[in-house]
Amino acid sequence: MTDRQAAMRLYLAVGCGAAIGSLTRFLSGYVIVSLLGLNALWSTAFVNVVGSWVIMTFATLTGPDGRMMVGPVSRNFVMAGFCGGLTTFSAMSLDTFILLFEGDLPLAATYLISVVGLSLVAAWLGYLMASRLNRLPKGSRATGS
């Protein structure tokens, strides 16, 4: 495979991952707002927290000490593509400023601190979970016992 073909394969993987992540973000927003009747802030918070968990879990499982051996195309499909399309810092920033423009400083501060804090907690939990899986002997499966 030529360098150009490898680069195109990588770009295509990131693009496809981003499309799937964006569609997942849109559909989660539809479910959270239209079907569950919650505020749109919940949708943005949800995708950012879940995306933080996914990216850290996958990064840990596929890192140098990880138990999953994947190439750069697969790694970028998930991390740059899917997680990049799923999470939305820009929407979180917009939501925060809308709350500020509406004069609701307490809710804006609570929202921003909560989403960032919960996203960091989700990333930490993803790391702990994936690190534990990485320590299991190869070929074994995690069990509830």
mmCIF file of C-alpha atoms in Angstrom:
data_model
loop_
_atom_site.group_PDB
_atom_site.id
_atom_site.type_symbol
_atom_site.label_atom_id
_atom_site.label_comp_id
_atom_site.label_asym_id
_atom_site.label_seq_id
_atom_site.Cartn_x
_atom_site.Cartn_y
_atom_site.Cartn_z
ATOM 1 C CA MET A 1 0.000 0.000 0.000
ATOM 2 C CA THR A 2 1.391 3.408 -0.935
ATOM 3 C CA ASP A 3 1.675 6.290 1.500
ATOM 4 C CA ARG A 4 -1.126 8.064 -0.352
ATOM 5 C CA GLN A 5 -3.414 5.030 -0.061
ATOM 6 C CA ALA A 6 -2.618 4.686 3.646
ATOM 7 C CA ALA A 7 -3.370 8.362 4.204
ATOM 8 C CA MET A 8 -6.658 8.120 2.298
ATOM 9 C CA ARG A 9 -7.639 5.049 4.325
ATOM 10 C CA LEU A 10 -6.953 6.961 7.534
ATOM 11 C CA TYR A 11 -8.957 10.005 6.363
ATOM 12 C CA LEU A 12 -11.848 7.797 5.332
ATOM 13 C CA ALA A 13 -11.815 6.010 8.711
ATOM 14 C CA VAL A 14 -11.860 9.303 10.626
ATOM 15 C CA GLY A 15 -14.618 10.676 8.386
ATOM 16 C CA CYS A 16 -16.784 7.576 8.760
ATOM 17 C CA GLY A 17 -16.222 7.506 12.508
ATOM 18 C CA ALA A 18 -17.159 11.185 12.743
ATOM 19 C CA ALA A 19 -20.324 10.591 10.723
ATOM 20 C CA ILE A 20 -21.365 7.746 13.017
ATOM 21 C CA GLY A 21 -20.488 9.776 16.122
ATOM 22 C CA SER A 22 -22.428 12.807 14.869
ATOM 23 C CA LEU A 23 -25.448 10.688 14.034
ATOM 24 C CA THR A 24 -25.245 9.098 17.492
ATOM 25 C CA ARG A 25 -25.096 12.581 19.054
ATOM 26 C CA PHE A 26 -28.106 13.716 17.025
ATOM 27 C CA LEU A 27 -30.147 10.615 17.874
ATOM 28 C CA SER A 28 -29.285 10.817 21.571
ATOM 29 C CA GLY A 29 -30.458 14.426 21.504
ATOM 30 C CA TYR A 30 -33.695 13.349 19.872
ATOM 31 C CA VAL A 31 -34.283 10.661 22.484
ATOM 32 C CA ILE A 32 -33.360 12.864 25.439
ATOM 33 C CA VAL A 33 -35.283 15.957 24.329
ATOM 34 C CA SER A 34 -38.175 14.686 22.201
ATOM 35 C CA LEU A 35 -38.900 11.300 23.715
ATOM 36 C CA LEU A 36 -37.867 11.794 27.341
ATOM 37 C CA GLY A 37 -38.879 15.459 27.458
ATOM 38 C CA LEU A 38 -35.674 16.627 29.140
ATOM 39 C CA ASN A 39 -33.862 19.905 28.539
ATOM 40 C CA ALA A 40 -31.302 19.986 25.705
ATOM 41 C CA LEU A 41 -28.576 20.601 28.304
ATOM 42 C CA TRP A 42 -28.962 16.947 29.318
ATOM 43 C CA SER A 43 -28.238 15.820 25.769
ATOM 44 C CA THR A 44 -24.992 17.773 25.526
ATOM 45 C CA ALA A 45 -23.906 16.643 28.972
ATOM 46 C CA PHE A 46 -24.724 13.011 28.150
ATOM 47 C CA VAL A 47 -22.677 12.827 24.943
ATOM 48 C CA ASN A 48 -19.703 14.586 26.540
ATOM 49 C CA VAL A 49 -19.665 12.285 29.570
ATOM 50 C CA VAL A 50 -20.168 9.115 27.501
ATOM 51 C CA GLY A 51 -17.594 10.263 24.948
ATOM 52 C CA SER A 52 -15.051 10.882 27.698
ATOM 53 C CA TRP A 53 -15.584 7.362 28.989
ATOM 54 C CA VAL A 54 -15.346 5.820 25.507
ATOM 55 C CA ILE A 55 -12.168 7.645 24.490
ATOM 56 C CA MET A 56 -10.295 6.878 27.712
ATOM 57 C CA THR A 57 -11.415 3.250 27.799
ATOM 58 C CA PHE A 58 -10.407 2.712 24.174
ATOM 59 C CA ALA A 59 -7.127 4.627 24.547
ATOM 60 C CA THR A 60 -6.179 2.503 27.551
ATOM 61 C CA LEU A 61 -7.194 -0.799 25.957
ATOM 62 C CA THR A 62 -5.333 -0.022 22.714
ATOM 63 C CA GLY A 63 -2.301 1.747 24.171
ATOM 64 C CA PRO A 64 1.196 0.241 24.316
ATOM 65 C CA ASP A 65 0.313 -1.797 27.436
ATOM 66 C CA GLY A 66 -3.234 -2.546 26.300
ATOM 67 C CA ARG A 67 -4.680 -5.930 25.518
ATOM 68 C CA MET A 68 -6.239 -4.877 22.194
ATOM 69 C CA MET A 69 -3.853 -4.590 19.300
ATOM 70 C CA VAL A 70 -5.290 -2.183 16.749
ATOM 71 C CA GLY A 71 -3.615 -0.152 14.072
ATOM 72 C CA PRO A 72 -3.662 3.599 13.649
ATOM 73 C CA VAL A 73 -6.659 3.464 11.300
ATOM 74 C CA SER A 74 -8.884 1.695 13.840
ATOM 75 C CA ARG A 75 -7.598 3.819 16.697
ATOM 76 C CA ASN A 76 -8.317 7.052 14.814
ATOM 77 C CA PHE A 77 -11.716 5.761 13.643
ATOM 78 C CA VAL A 78 -12.808 5.516 17.287
ATOM 79 C CA MET A 79 -10.852 8.289 18.992
ATOM 80 C CA ALA A 80 -10.632 11.104 16.418
ATOM 81 C CA GLY A 81 -13.658 10.086 14.352
ATOM 82 C CA PHE A 82 -16.403 8.605 16.520
ATOM 83 C CA CYS A 83 -15.529 10.406 19.773
ATOM 84 C CA GLY A 84 -14.806 13.633 17.907
ATOM 85 C CA GLY A 85 -18.208 13.453 16.216
ATOM 86 C CA LEU A 86 -20.013 12.362 19.375
ATOM 87 C CA THR A 87 -18.708 14.871 21.875
ATOM 88 C CA THR A 88 -19.363 18.549 21.552
ATOM 89 C CA PHE A 89 -17.377 21.097 23.467
ATOM 90 C CA SER A 90 -18.701 23.818 21.179
ATOM 91 C CA ALA A 91 -22.325 23.009 22.040
ATOM 92 C CA MET A 92 -21.465 22.941 25.742
ATOM 93 C CA SER A 93 -19.873 26.382 25.376
ATOM 94 C CA LEU A 94 -22.939 27.688 23.527
ATOM 95 C CA ASP A 95 -25.310 26.234 26.137
ATOM 96 C CA THR A 96 -23.293 27.878 28.903
ATOM 97 C CA PHE A 97 -23.320 31.275 27.184
ATOM 98 C CA ILE A 98 -27.057 31.064 26.496
ATOM 99 C CA LEU A 99 -27.601 30.530 30.223
ATOM 100 C CA LEU A 100 -25.331 33.507 30.943
ATOM 101 C CA PHE A 101 -27.164 35.700 28.415
ATOM 102 C CA GLU A 102 -30.435 34.701 30.060
ATOM 103 C CA GLY A 103 -28.986 35.905 33.371
ATOM 104 C CA ASP A 104 -28.809 32.486 35.016
ATOM 105 C CA LEU A 105 -25.246 32.588 36.328
ATOM 106 C CA PRO A 106 -25.811 29.891 38.994
ATOM 107 C CA LEU A 107 -27.168 27.380 36.449
ATOM 108 C CA ALA A 108 -24.453 28.257 33.901
ATOM 109 C CA ALA A 109 -21.722 27.678 36.488
ATOM 110 C CA THR A 110 -23.333 24.504 37.805
ATOM 111 C CA TYR A 111 -23.791 23.144 34.279
ATOM 112 C CA LEU A 112 -20.234 23.882 33.168
ATOM 113 C CA ILE A 113 -18.604 22.537 36.328
ATOM 114 C CA SER A 114 -20.859 19.463 36.348
ATOM 115 C CA VAL A 115 -20.277 18.498 32.720
ATOM 116 C CA VAL A 116 -16.515 18.972 32.919
ATOM 117 C CA GLY A 117 -16.335 17.211 36.292
ATOM 118 C CA LEU A 118 -18.523 14.289 35.229
ATOM 119 C CA SER A 119 -16.569 13.964 31.962
ATOM 120 C CA LEU A 120 -13.322 13.718 33.925
ATOM 121 C CA VAL A 121 -14.853 11.168 36.308
ATOM 122 C CA ALA A 122 -16.101 9.148 33.316
ATOM 123 C CA ALA A 123 -12.632 9.222 31.745
ATOM 124 C CA TRP A 124 -11.083 8.114 35.053
ATOM 125 C CA LEU A 125 -13.588 5.243 35.381
ATOM 126 C CA GLY A 126 -12.869 4.208 31.795
ATOM 127 C CA TYR A 127 -9.161 4.178 32.571
ATOM 128 C CA LEU A 128 -9.641 2.106 35.739
ATOM 129 C CA MET A 129 -11.883 -0.391 33.960
ATOM 130 C CA ALA A 130 -9.610 -0.764 30.941
ATOM 131 C CA SER A 131 -6.486 -0.994 33.118
ATOM 132 C CA ARG A 132 -8.100 -3.834 35.045
ATOM 133 C CA LEU A 133 -8.961 -5.609 31.794
ATOM 134 C CA ASN A 134 -5.390 -5.100 30.579
ATOM 135 C CA ARG A 135 -4.053 -6.920 33.667
ATOM 136 C CA LEU A 136 -6.125 -10.050 33.005
ATOM 137 C CA PRO A 137 -4.183 -12.909 31.450
ATOM 138 C CA LYS A 138 -4.529 -13.019 27.657
ATOM 139 C CA GLY A 139 -7.386 -15.241 26.587
ATOM 140 C CA SER A 140 -9.286 -14.890 29.858
ATOM 141 C CA ARG A 141 -12.590 -13.127 30.171
ATOM 142 C CA ALA A 142 -13.722 -10.775 32.908
ATOM 143 C CA THR A 143 -16.373 -12.339 35.096
ATOM 144 C CA GLY A 144 -18.559 -11.024 37.823
ATOM 145 C CA SER A 145 -17.011 -13.362 40.398
#
